[in-house]
Amino acid sequence: MMSRGLHNRKLAANPETSSLRTLIYHKSIILSVTDMPWTIVLSSSVFFVCWSLYRLIRRASTRTTLDNVPGLPHTSWLRGNLPKMYDSNAFRTHQEIEETYGSVMKFYGILGERRLYVSDRKALYHVFVKDQDAFVQPEEYYMAYVFKPVASDQRREHRKLLTPAFNINRMRQLTPGMYEVAKKLKRPFDGELANGPEEIDVLGWITPIALQLIRHAGLSFDTPTDGDASEAFATAIIETLPISGWTRIRRQILSWAMGQAGERFRRFALNYRPWRTLQLLFRPAHKVSDPLDPTISALSATIHMLAKNPSAQDQLRNEINGASGNRDDEIPYDVLVDLPFLDAVCRETLRLFPPFVTIPRVTATDAVLPLSRPIVGVDGKELHEIVIPAHTPIYSSVLSANRDPAIWGADTYQWKPQRWIDGLPQAVKEAAIPAIYSHLMTFVGGGHSCIGVEVLQFEMKAMLSMLVNNFHFALSDKDEDISWETTGVTSPVLVSIDGTKTHQLPLVVTAIDVN
């Protein structure tokens, strides 16, 4: 039998195959395709339109248990409510949803597909812990069939192999290198502030350093914090993650379309769809300078909140200065992670500003979702549980779970680190939130929880200890034009007079006199 490599070399040598085009999808995935006759293009288009209409009519005429769940009205036959659910300001959208519909709500996706929004803590326990094999990650997360999800037993094996790289001993080993990277962030500030306080885009300064921290902690090697190496690393992240709301919608449309037929049709479409169209569907909507990492997101939010709360900033500086003795001294790992107010500042920021505001899932089978608080159905009756058909997308709101007023109290939307010092409300302790970190869904729970929690916390604390101990941060005149948006990773956005949005965090920074 002729090997694939030999076959490809013969094709390349044959003059009749000069019209072949090579498409590289991911490293070793190479597909050769010829020009497709227009008759096939036309017939395929007609088939797809007819099949879509059939699915639309069938879905509209078929009632499910989700029809009794109250929710958003159907506003678009193609996109449903996805533009609203992917609104860049999830802080506003999710609060409106909670105030109007509560912790469970139905909404519509592609061609009237029924979907479920959930922030109820008991429901989240079943989604992420008890019935996690019934609520799986959607295939759109795997780049439209380029990457495939692994089975639960394989995932557990992977976690078992990776966990030692994120334990406490590993963090202690990385401590000296982490501080060296953090000190690189201080040097540009020193140069900028030589002549006094200056307005600085803090986000622009911390992004390359945070990426350097990722490389050091996760990959154990260092590269320059600027130039081609940093640019290439950030570009790789952009091209891997579906970060903007519209990019997510485009990918969902493609994923939905590819899922409507069998494997043979998928292979046919994969071979013959125009490469330019695929590029448009997957084109990143962010620039390399945009925040791409949870550490960058969390650190930016923390510094912004400290600038808004000068007394908290002073309290934190006093605590760090007392632990270090000298502004240039490194605080040992075990001392740093146990500083109470620094820990409270990080926890409160991660509560109010989770890097990812929603975690998508889809039901692999028919499932029952119990609720901690009943909702009133469209028929006027109370629902204590919801029967969910197979293949139903679930949107788990991390943001709303972290800000639930029934659990956290009336001041839940305020940034108050002191709540972690004084003691959390009893309702929080009794809520049994299915989380691995401080009663917060920020890092989820169960088999899909984030194994890098300790790394992220240490990165935040190491960089904050250096920054807050050496610099004072205050709001600039542009602060009213800064908003926090959630296009993939929660990040600050500066809105100009003409409405243009750029990822910036301008703050007035002052060097603290060591004398």
Short mmCIF file of C-alpha atoms in Angstrom, two decimals:
data_model
loop_
_atom_site.label_atom_id
_atom_site.label_comp_id
_atom_site.label_asym_id
_atom_site.label_seq_id
_atom_site.Cartn_x
_atom_site.Cartn_y
_atom_site.Cartn_z
CA MET A 1 0.00 0.00 0.00
CA MET A 2 1.35 3.43 -0.94
CA SER A 3 2.16 5.59 2.07
CA ARG A 4 0.46 8.98 2.40
CA GLY A 5 3.82 10.80 2.22
CA LEU A 6 4.80 9.03 -1.03
CA HIS A 7 1.34 9.67 -2.46
CA ASN A 8 1.60 13.40 -1.70
CA ARG A 9 5.06 13.62 -3.31
CA LYS A 10 3.76 11.98 -6.50
CA LEU A 11 0.86 14.41 -6.60
CA ALA A 12 3.26 17.33 -6.27
CA ALA A 13 5.40 16.02 -9.12
CA ASN A 14 2.44 15.55 -11.45
CA PRO A 15 1.83 18.62 -13.71
CA GLU A 16 -1.90 17.83 -13.79
CA THR A 17 -2.15 18.58 -10.11
CA SER A 18 -0.72 22.09 -10.36
CA SER A 19 -4.11 23.57 -9.39
CA LEU A 20 -4.06 21.84 -6.02
CA ARG A 21 -3.91 24.12 -2.99
CA THR A 22 -2.36 23.07 0.31
CA LEU A 23 -4.23 24.14 3.43
CA ILE A 24 -2.46 23.91 6.77
CA TYR A 25 -4.97 23.74 9.64
CA HIS A 26 -2.81 22.89 12.61
CA LYS A 27 0.81 21.80 12.49
CA SER A 28 0.68 18.40 10.72
CA ILE A 29 -2.91 18.64 9.45
CA ILE A 30 -2.52 19.19 5.70
CA LEU A 31 -5.37 18.93 3.22
CA SER A 32 -5.08 19.18 -0.58
CA VAL A 33 -8.19 20.31 -2.41
CA THR A 34 -9.09 21.04 -6.02
CA ASP A 35 -11.41 23.66 -7.37
CA MET A 36 -14.97 22.62 -6.77
CA PRO A 37 -17.45 22.73 -9.68
CA TRP A 38 -20.13 25.40 -9.39
CA THR A 39 -22.85 22.76 -9.63
CA ILE A 40 -21.60 21.21 -6.40
CA VAL A 41 -21.41 24.65 -4.78
CA LEU A 42 -24.97 25.44 -5.81
CA SER A 43 -26.41 22.08 -4.83
CA SER A 44 -24.61 22.16 -1.47
CA SER A 45 -25.93 25.65 -0.77
CA VAL A 46 -29.49 24.65 -1.64
CA PHE A 47 -29.17 21.56 0.54
CA PHE A 48 -27.90 23.57 3.48
CA VAL A 49 -30.66 26.22 3.18
CA CYS A 50 -33.39 23.57 2.92
CA TRP A 51 -31.96 21.58 5.79
CA SER A 52 -31.73 24.72 7.94
CA LEU A 53 -35.35 25.65 7.18
CA TYR A 54 -36.43 22.11 8.01
CA ARG A 55 -34.62 22.26 11.34
CA LEU A 56 -36.07 25.70 12.06
CA ILE A 57 -39.64 24.61 11.36
CA ARG A 58 -39.20 21.38 13.28
CA ARG A 59 -37.73 23.16 16.28
CA ALA A 60 -40.42 25.85 16.27
CA SER A 61 -43.21 23.27 16.16
CA THR A 62 -41.74 20.94 18.79
CA ARG A 63 -42.28 21.80 22.44
CA THR A 64 -39.82 20.81 25.15
CA THR A 65 -39.66 21.16 28.90
CA LEU A 66 -37.63 24.34 28.43
CA ASP A 67 -40.68 26.09 26.97
CA ASN A 68 -42.05 26.45 30.50
CA VAL A 69 -38.91 28.28 31.68
CA PRO A 70 -39.30 32.07 31.47
CA GLY A 71 -36.71 33.99 29.51
CA LEU A 72 -35.79 36.47 26.81
CA PRO A 73 -38.12 36.94 23.83
CA HIS A 74 -36.95 35.57 20.50
CA THR A 75 -35.49 38.60 18.65
CA SER A 76 -33.63 37.14 15.64
CA TRP A 77 -34.28 33.96 13.66
CA LEU A 78 -30.56 33.54 12.87
CA ARG A 79 -28.69 34.75 15.94
CA GLY A 80 -31.45 34.53 18.54
CA ASN A 81 -30.44 36.35 21.74
CA LEU A 82 -26.71 35.72 21.28
CA PRO A 83 -25.79 39.40 20.71
CA LYS A 84 -27.29 40.28 24.08
CA MET A 85 -25.80 37.26 25.87
CA TYR A 86 -22.39 38.10 24.37
CA ASP A 87 -22.74 41.78 25.18
CA SER A 88 -19.32 43.19 25.98
CA ASN A 89 -20.64 44.53 29.28
CA ALA A 90 -21.68 41.33 31.05
CA PHE A 91 -21.64 43.17 34.38
CA ARG A 92 -24.73 45.08 33.28
CA THR A 93 -26.36 42.28 31.28
CA HIS A 94 -26.09 39.58 33.95
CA GLN A 95 -27.36 41.91 36.66
CA GLU A 96 -30.39 42.75 34.51
CA ILE A 97 -31.04 39.04 33.95
CA GLU A 98 -30.83 38.24 37.66
CA GLU A 99 -33.12 41.11 38.61
CA THR A 100 -35.68 40.23 35.92
CA TYR A 101 -35.64 36.44 35.68
CA GLY A 102 -33.65 35.19 38.67
CA SER A 103 -30.98 32.50 38.64
CA VAL A 104 -32.39 30.45 35.73
CA MET A 105 -33.49 31.78 32.35
CA LYS A 106 -34.18 30.49 28.86
CA PHE A 107 -32.84 32.24 25.78
CA TYR A 108 -32.45 31.47 22.09
CA GLY A 109 -29.40 30.67 19.97
CA ILE A 110 -28.82 29.82 16.32
CA LEU A 111 -32.10 29.30 14.39
CA GLY A 112 -34.26 29.24 17.51
CA GLU A 113 -32.17 26.75 19.46
CA ARG A 114 -33.28 26.82 23.10
CA ARG A 115 -30.54 27.51 25.61
CA LEU A 116 -30.36 27.89 29.38
CA TYR A 117 -28.70 30.55 31.55
CA VAL A 118 -27.89 29.28 35.06
CA SER A 119 -26.38 30.79 38.21
CA ASP A 120 -28.33 28.77 40.81
CA ARG A 121 -25.78 27.21 43.19
CA LYS A 122 -27.50 23.80 43.41
CA ALA A 123 -27.82 23.64 39.65
CA LEU A 124 -24.13 24.56 39.28
CA TYR A 125 -23.23 21.75 41.68
CA HIS A 126 -24.90 19.24 39.37
CA VAL A 127 -23.36 20.81 36.24
CA PHE A 128 -19.76 20.89 37.49
CA VAL A 129 -19.57 18.18 40.14
CA LYS A 130 -22.27 15.56 40.54
CA ASP A 131 -23.33 15.17 36.91
CA GLN A 132 -20.30 16.62 35.15
CA ASP A 133 -20.24 13.79 32.59
CA ALA A 134 -23.75 14.78 31.49
CA PHE A 135 -22.78 18.45 31.11
CA VAL A 136 -19.79 18.51 28.78
CA GLN A 137 -17.75 21.21 27.10
CA PRO A 138 -19.24 22.27 23.74
CA GLU A 139 -17.31 21.35 20.61
CA GLU A 140 -17.07 24.99 19.58
CA TYR A 141 -14.45 25.24 22.34
CA TYR A 142 -12.27 22.92 20.30
CA MET A 143 -11.89 25.15 17.26
CA ALA A 144 -14.65 23.65 15.14
CA TYR A 145 -13.43 20.07 14.97
CA VAL A 146 -9.70 20.75 14.76
CA PHE A 147 -9.28 19.82 18.43
CA LYS A 148 -11.43 17.19 20.10
CA PRO A 149 -12.47 16.88 23.76
CA VAL A 150 -11.07 13.97 25.73
CA ALA A 151 -13.08 11.45 27.70
CA SER A 152 -13.54 11.98 31.42
CA ASP A 153 -11.15 9.16 32.37
CA GLN A 154 -8.46 10.64 30.11
CA ARG A 155 -9.04 14.08 31.59
CA ARG A 156 -8.60 12.73 35.11
CA GLU A 157 -5.35 11.09 34.04
CA HIS A 158 -4.14 14.34 32.49
CA ARG A 159 -4.90 16.27 35.69
CA LYS A 160 -3.07 13.66 37.74
CA LEU A 161 0.02 14.10 35.57
CA LEU A 162 -0.11 17.91 35.57
CA THR A 163 -0.99 18.58 39.21
CA PRO A 164 2.60 18.25 40.56
CA ALA A 165 3.62 21.18 38.36
CA PHE A 166 1.26 23.44 40.34
CA ASN A 167 1.76 22.34 43.94
CA ILE A 168 3.20 24.39 46.81
CA ASN A 169 6.73 23.01 46.54
CA ARG A 170 6.81 23.97 42.89
CA MET A 171 5.73 27.53 43.80
CA ARG A 172 8.55 27.81 46.34
CA GLN A 173 11.04 26.75 43.67
CA LEU A 174 9.71 29.37 41.26
CA THR A 175 9.72 32.22 43.79
CA PRO A 176 13.18 33.73 42.99
CA GLY A 177 12.50 33.72 39.26
CA MET A 178 9.03 35.20 39.78
CA TYR A 179 10.51 38.16 41.66
CA GLU A 180 13.11 38.71 38.97
CA VAL A 181 10.33 38.94 36.40
CA ALA A 182 8.28 41.23 38.65
CA LYS A 183 11.26 43.57 39.06
CA LYS A 184 11.35 44.02 35.29
CA LEU A 185 7.97 45.72 35.60
CA LYS A 186 9.41 48.27 38.04
CA ARG A 187 12.20 49.49 35.76
CA PRO A 188 9.99 51.10 33.07
CA PHE A 189 8.01 52.86 35.81
CA ASP A 190 11.23 54.24 37.32
CA GLY A 191 12.20 55.74 33.98
CA GLU A 192 8.78 57.24 33.31
CA LEU A 193 8.52 58.80 36.78
CA ALA A 194 11.98 60.32 37.00
CA ASN A 195 10.50 63.84 36.77
CA GLY A 196 7.45 63.30 38.97
CA PRO A 197 3.94 61.79 38.70
CA GLU A 198 2.82 60.75 35.22
CA GLU A 199 -0.30 59.34 33.62
CA ILE A 200 0.64 55.83 32.48
CA ASP A 201 -1.29 53.09 30.71
CA VAL A 202 -0.78 50.51 33.44
CA LEU A 203 -2.34 47.76 31.33
CA GLY A 204 0.26 48.32 28.61
CA TRP A 205 3.08 47.98 31.14
CA ILE A 206 1.92 44.85 32.93
CA THR A 207 0.81 42.80 29.91
CA PRO A 208 4.28 41.75 28.60
CA ILE A 209 5.52 41.11 32.14
CA ALA A 210 2.50 38.95 32.96
CA LEU A 211 3.08 36.93 29.80
CA GLN A 212 6.67 36.52 30.92
CA LEU A 213 5.39 35.19 34.26
CA ILE A 214 3.28 32.63 32.43
CA ARG A 215 6.27 31.43 30.45
CA HIS A 216 8.42 31.23 33.56
CA ALA A 217 5.85 29.48 35.78
CA GLY A 218 4.28 27.21 33.19
CA LEU A 219 7.09 26.57 30.74
CA SER A 220 10.18 27.29 32.87
CA PHE A 221 11.92 29.49 30.32
CA ASP A 222 12.27 33.22 29.80
CA THR A 223 12.11 35.38 26.71
CA PRO A 224 12.43 39.14 26.22
CA THR A 225 9.49 41.15 27.52
CA ASP A 226 9.22 43.07 24.28
CA GLY A 227 10.02 42.56 20.64
CA ASP A 228 9.30 39.65 18.36
CA ALA A 229 9.29 36.92 21.04
CA SER A 230 6.60 38.57 23.15
CA GLU A 231 4.61 39.48 20.04
CA ALA A 232 4.70 35.89 18.75
CA PHE A 233 3.64 34.48 22.11
CA ALA A 234 0.65 36.83 22.39
CA THR A 235 -0.31 36.22 18.77
CA ALA A 236 -0.36 32.47 19.41
CA ILE A 237 -2.84 33.00 22.25
CA ILE A 238 -5.04 35.26 20.10
CA GLU A 239 -5.21 32.70 17.31
CA THR A 240 -6.11 29.91 19.74
CA LEU A 241 -8.85 31.47 21.86
CA PRO A 242 -12.31 32.69 20.74
CA ILE A 243 -12.00 36.01 22.52
CA SER A 244 -14.51 38.48 21.09
CA GLY A 245 -18.27 38.21 21.32
CA TRP A 246 -18.78 38.40 17.54
CA THR A 247 -16.00 35.87 16.92
CA ARG A 248 -17.78 33.53 19.31
CA ILE A 249 -21.05 33.95 17.45
CA ARG A 250 -19.37 33.28 14.09
CA ARG A 251 -17.73 30.16 15.45
CA GLN A 252 -21.01 28.96 16.91
CA ILE A 253 -22.72 29.38 13.55
CA LEU A 254 -19.96 27.38 11.87
CA SER A 255 -19.99 24.74 14.61
CA TRP A 256 -23.77 24.47 14.41
CA ALA A 257 -23.69 24.12 10.62
CA MET A 258 -21.04 21.41 10.76
CA GLY A 259 -23.05 19.54 13.37
CA GLN A 260 -26.23 19.26 11.33
CA ALA A 261 -25.01 16.41 9.12
CA GLY A 262 -22.97 13.27 9.54
CA GLU A 263 -19.24 12.73 9.51
CA ARG A 264 -19.09 12.30 5.72
CA PHE A 265 -20.68 15.71 5.15
CA ARG A 266 -18.31 17.30 7.66
CA ARG A 267 -15.34 15.85 5.83
CA PHE A 268 -16.75 17.05 2.50
CA ALA A 269 -17.23 20.58 3.87
CA LEU A 270 -13.81 20.55 5.49
CA ASN A 271 -12.19 19.63 2.18
CA TYR A 272 -14.04 22.09 -0.01
CA ARG A 273 -15.02 25.18 1.98
CA PRO A 274 -13.04 28.23 0.78
CA TRP A 275 -9.99 28.95 2.92
CA ARG A 276 -10.69 32.69 2.79
CA THR A 277 -14.13 32.12 4.31
CA LEU A 278 -12.57 30.08 7.09
CA GLN A 279 -10.09 32.87 7.77
CA LEU A 280 -12.94 35.38 8.09
CA LEU A 281 -14.80 33.12 10.48
CA PHE A 282 -11.80 32.63 12.72
CA ARG A 283 -10.10 35.99 12.31
CA PRO A 284 -9.12 37.30 15.77
CA ALA A 285 -10.91 40.48 16.79
CA HIS A 286 -8.24 41.52 19.31
CA LYS A 287 -4.83 43.05 18.93
CA VAL A 288 -1.67 41.63 20.43
CA SER A 289 -1.68 44.39 23.06
CA ASP A 290 -5.07 43.32 24.41
CA PRO A 291 -5.28 41.48 27.76
CA LEU A 292 -5.36 37.75 27.09
CA ASP A 293 -4.60 36.10 30.40
CA PRO A 294 -6.47 35.77 33.72
CA THR A 295 -3.44 37.12 35.61
CA ILE A 296 -3.41 40.30 33.49
CA SER A 297 -7.15 40.69 33.97
CA ALA A 298 -7.07 40.17 37.74
CA LEU A 299 -4.00 42.35 38.29
CA SER A 300 -5.43 45.22 36.23
CA ALA A 301 -8.72 45.10 38.14
CA THR A 302 -6.90 45.04 41.49
CA ILE A 303 -4.77 48.08 40.68
CA HIS A 304 -7.82 49.96 39.40
CA MET A 305 -9.77 49.18 42.58
CA LEU A 306 -6.81 50.26 44.74
CA ALA A 307 -6.68 53.57 42.83
CA LYS A 308 -10.40 54.02 43.54
CA ASN A 309 -9.89 53.19 47.23
CA PRO A 310 -6.81 55.09 48.51
CA SER A 311 -7.30 53.98 52.13
CA ALA A 312 -7.23 50.32 51.11
CA GLN A 313 -4.13 51.01 49.02
CA ASP A 314 -2.37 52.59 52.02
CA GLN A 315 -3.37 49.70 54.27
CA LEU A 316 -2.01 47.20 51.76
CA ARG A 317 1.24 49.14 51.34
CA ASN A 318 1.79 49.22 55.10
CA GLU A 319 1.25 45.47 55.34
CA ILE A 320 3.64 44.70 52.47
CA ASN A 321 6.26 47.15 53.72
CA GLY A 322 6.11 45.58 57.16
CA ALA A 323 6.68 42.13 55.71
CA SER A 324 9.55 43.14 53.40
CA GLY A 325 11.44 45.57 55.63
CA ASN A 326 12.93 47.15 52.52
CA ARG A 327 11.18 48.03 49.29
CA ASP A 328 13.66 46.02 47.26
CA ASP A 329 13.65 42.95 49.51
CA GLU A 330 11.86 39.82 48.34
CA ILE A 331 9.15 38.48 50.62
CA PRO A 332 9.47 34.71 51.14
CA TYR A 333 6.72 32.65 49.54
CA ASP A 334 5.21 31.39 52.79
CA VAL A 335 5.09 34.91 54.23
CA LEU A 336 3.68 36.51 51.09
CA VAL A 337 0.77 34.11 50.62
CA ASP A 338 -0.28 34.51 54.27
CA LEU A 339 -0.48 38.31 54.34
CA PRO A 340 -4.14 38.72 55.38
CA PHE A 341 -5.06 42.01 53.73
CA LEU A 342 -3.20 41.20 50.50
CA ASP A 343 -5.08 37.92 50.39
CA ALA A 344 -8.39 39.73 51.04
CA VAL A 345 -7.68 42.22 48.24
CA CYS A 346 -7.02 39.41 45.76
CA ARG A 347 -10.09 37.40 46.81
CA GLU A 348 -12.41 40.39 46.58
CA THR A 349 -11.13 41.33 43.13
CA LEU A 350 -11.51 37.77 41.85
CA ARG A 351 -15.06 37.75 43.25
CA LEU A 352 -16.20 40.92 41.51
CA PHE A 353 -14.03 40.68 38.39
CA PRO A 354 -13.70 37.01 37.40
CA PRO A 355 -11.50 36.75 34.29
CA PHE A 356 -14.16 34.59 32.60
CA VAL A 357 -17.77 35.54 33.35
CA THR A 358 -19.46 32.46 31.87
CA ILE A 359 -18.55 28.78 31.51
CA PRO A 360 -20.39 27.04 28.63
CA ARG A 361 -21.60 23.47 28.78
CA VAL A 362 -23.92 21.30 26.69
CA THR A 363 -26.00 18.33 27.81
CA ALA A 364 -24.67 15.03 26.46
CA THR A 365 -27.93 13.28 27.44
CA ASP A 366 -31.33 14.22 28.84
CA ALA A 367 -30.67 15.62 32.32
CA VAL A 368 -32.51 16.89 35.38
CA LEU A 369 -31.27 20.11 36.97
CA PRO A 370 -32.46 20.66 40.58
CA LEU A 371 -32.75 24.23 41.86
CA SER A 372 -31.93 25.63 45.31
CA ARG A 373 -34.66 28.25 44.87
CA PRO A 374 -37.78 27.43 42.84
CA ILE A 375 -38.76 29.59 39.90
CA VAL A 376 -42.22 30.32 38.54
CA GLY A 377 -42.79 28.76 35.13
CA VAL A 378 -44.64 30.27 32.21
CA ASP A 379 -47.70 28.29 33.30
CA GLY A 380 -47.64 29.97 36.71
CA LYS A 381 -46.51 26.88 38.64
CA GLU A 382 -43.37 26.59 40.72
CA LEU A 383 -40.48 24.65 39.23
CA HIS A 384 -38.12 22.95 41.68
CA GLU A 385 -36.17 21.22 38.92
CA ILE A 386 -35.83 21.49 35.15
CA VAL A 387 -35.77 18.59 32.72
CA ILE A 388 -33.26 19.47 30.01
CA PRO A 389 -33.20 17.70 26.64
CA ALA A 390 -29.93 16.36 25.26
CA HIS A 391 -27.74 18.75 23.24
CA THR A 392 -29.03 21.83 25.08
CA PRO A 393 -26.36 24.55 25.55
CA ILE A 394 -25.96 25.71 29.17
CA TYR A 395 -24.45 29.08 30.10
CA SER A 396 -23.20 28.99 33.69
CA SER A 397 -22.79 32.54 34.99
CA VAL A 398 -19.71 32.78 37.18
CA LEU A 399 -20.30 36.51 37.52
CA SER A 400 -23.83 36.20 38.94
CA ALA A 401 -22.91 33.29 41.22
CA ASN A 402 -20.13 35.43 42.74
CA ARG A 403 -22.41 38.45 43.19
CA ASP A 404 -25.64 36.86 44.41
CA PRO A 405 -27.20 39.37 46.88
CA ALA A 406 -29.13 36.57 48.60
CA ILE A 407 -25.77 35.06 49.64
CA TRP A 408 -23.30 37.94 49.80
CA GLY A 409 -25.66 40.63 51.11
CA ALA A 410 -26.89 44.01 49.92
CA ASP A 411 -23.35 45.32 49.44
CA THR A 412 -22.42 42.52 47.05
CA TYR A 413 -21.67 44.90 44.16
CA GLN A 414 -19.17 46.92 46.23
CA TRP A 415 -15.45 46.19 46.34
CA LYS A 416 -14.86 45.59 50.06
CA PRO A 417 -11.76 43.51 50.94
CA GLN A 418 -12.56 43.96 54.61
CA ARG A 419 -15.42 41.46 54.30
CA TRP A 420 -12.79 38.70 54.11
CA ILE A 421 -11.10 39.99 57.29
CA ASP A 422 -14.27 40.48 59.34
CA GLY A 423 -15.73 37.13 58.33
CA LEU A 424 -18.06 36.14 55.52
CA PRO A 425 -21.83 36.07 55.98
CA GLN A 426 -23.22 32.82 57.32
CA ALA A 427 -25.28 32.48 54.14
CA VAL A 428 -22.05 32.19 52.13
CA LYS A 429 -20.70 29.43 54.36
CA GLU A 430 -23.98 27.50 54.19
CA ALA A 431 -24.51 27.95 50.45
CA ALA A 432 -22.39 24.90 49.50
CA ILE A 433 -21.13 26.63 46.36
CA PRO A 434 -19.39 24.00 44.17
CA ALA A 435 -16.08 25.83 44.00
CA ILE A 436 -12.45 25.07 44.80
CA TYR A 437 -11.59 28.65 45.80
CA SER A 438 -13.13 30.71 48.63
CA HIS A 439 -16.81 30.02 47.89
CA LEU A 440 -16.27 31.57 44.44
CA MET A 441 -17.04 30.08 41.03
CA THR A 442 -14.13 32.02 39.52
CA PHE A 443 -12.08 28.84 39.09
CA VAL A 444 -15.11 26.52 38.93
CA GLY A 445 -15.16 23.17 40.75
CA GLY A 446 -15.20 19.47 40.04
CA GLY A 447 -13.11 17.70 37.43
CA HIS A 448 -12.83 20.80 35.23
CA SER A 449 -11.64 23.17 37.94
CA CYS A 450 -8.55 25.26 37.26
CA ILE A 451 -5.38 23.51 38.41
CA GLY A 452 -3.39 26.75 38.20
CA VAL A 453 -5.16 28.59 41.03
CA GLU A 454 -2.08 28.72 43.22
CA VAL A 455 0.06 29.98 40.35
CA LEU A 456 -2.33 32.81 39.50
CA GLN A 457 -2.61 33.90 43.14
CA PHE A 458 1.14 33.92 43.59
CA GLU A 459 1.67 35.86 40.35
CA MET A 460 -0.84 38.46 41.54
CA LYS A 461 0.67 38.76 45.00
CA ALA A 462 4.27 38.91 43.81
CA MET A 463 3.56 41.68 41.32
CA LEU A 464 1.30 43.61 43.70
CA SER A 465 3.88 43.44 46.49
CA MET A 466 6.46 45.05 44.22
CA LEU A 467 4.15 47.63 42.62
CA VAL A 468 2.23 48.82 45.69
CA ASN A 469 5.39 48.98 47.80
CA ASN A 470 7.13 51.29 45.31
CA PHE A 471 4.37 53.27 43.60
CA HIS A 472 1.16 55.09 44.41
CA PHE A 473 -1.74 54.76 41.99
CA ALA A 474 -4.49 57.38 41.56
CA LEU A 475 -7.36 57.89 39.14
CA SER A 476 -6.75 60.01 36.05
CA ASP A 477 -9.09 62.50 34.41
CA LYS A 478 -10.03 59.74 31.96
CA ASP A 479 -11.44 57.41 34.61
CA GLU A 480 -15.07 58.24 33.73
CA ASP A 481 -14.33 56.94 30.22
CA ILE A 482 -13.01 53.58 31.50
CA SER A 483 -15.36 50.61 31.51
CA TRP A 484 -14.80 46.93 32.21
CA GLU A 485 -15.82 44.65 29.40
CA THR A 486 -16.01 40.91 29.09
CA THR A 487 -15.13 40.02 25.51
CA GLY A 488 -13.53 36.73 26.40
CA VAL A 489 -11.23 37.90 29.20
CA THR A 490 -12.48 40.64 31.54
CA SER A 491 -10.49 43.77 30.73
CA PRO A 492 -10.51 47.58 30.99
CA VAL A 493 -11.55 49.61 27.95
CA LEU A 494 -11.04 53.32 27.35
CA VAL A 495 -13.81 54.94 25.29
CA SER A 496 -12.71 57.99 23.28
CA ILE A 497 -14.91 60.96 22.34
CA ASP A 498 -15.75 59.44 18.95
CA GLY A 499 -16.73 56.14 20.59
CA THR A 500 -13.57 54.24 19.70
CA LYS A 501 -12.63 51.61 22.27
CA THR A 502 -9.07 50.66 23.13
CA HIS A 503 -7.78 48.36 25.86
CA GLN A 504 -6.10 50.79 28.24
CA LEU A 505 -5.97 51.53 31.96
CA PRO A 506 -4.62 55.10 32.32
CA LEU A 507 -3.72 55.90 35.95
CA VAL A 508 -1.61 58.62 37.58
CA VAL A 509 1.44 56.87 39.02
CA THR A 510 3.80 58.39 41.59
CA ALA A 511 7.09 56.88 42.75
CA ILE A 512 7.27 56.55 46.54
CA ASP A 513 10.29 58.31 48.00
CA VAL A 514 12.43 55.74 49.80
CA ASN A 515 13.72 58.49 52.07
#
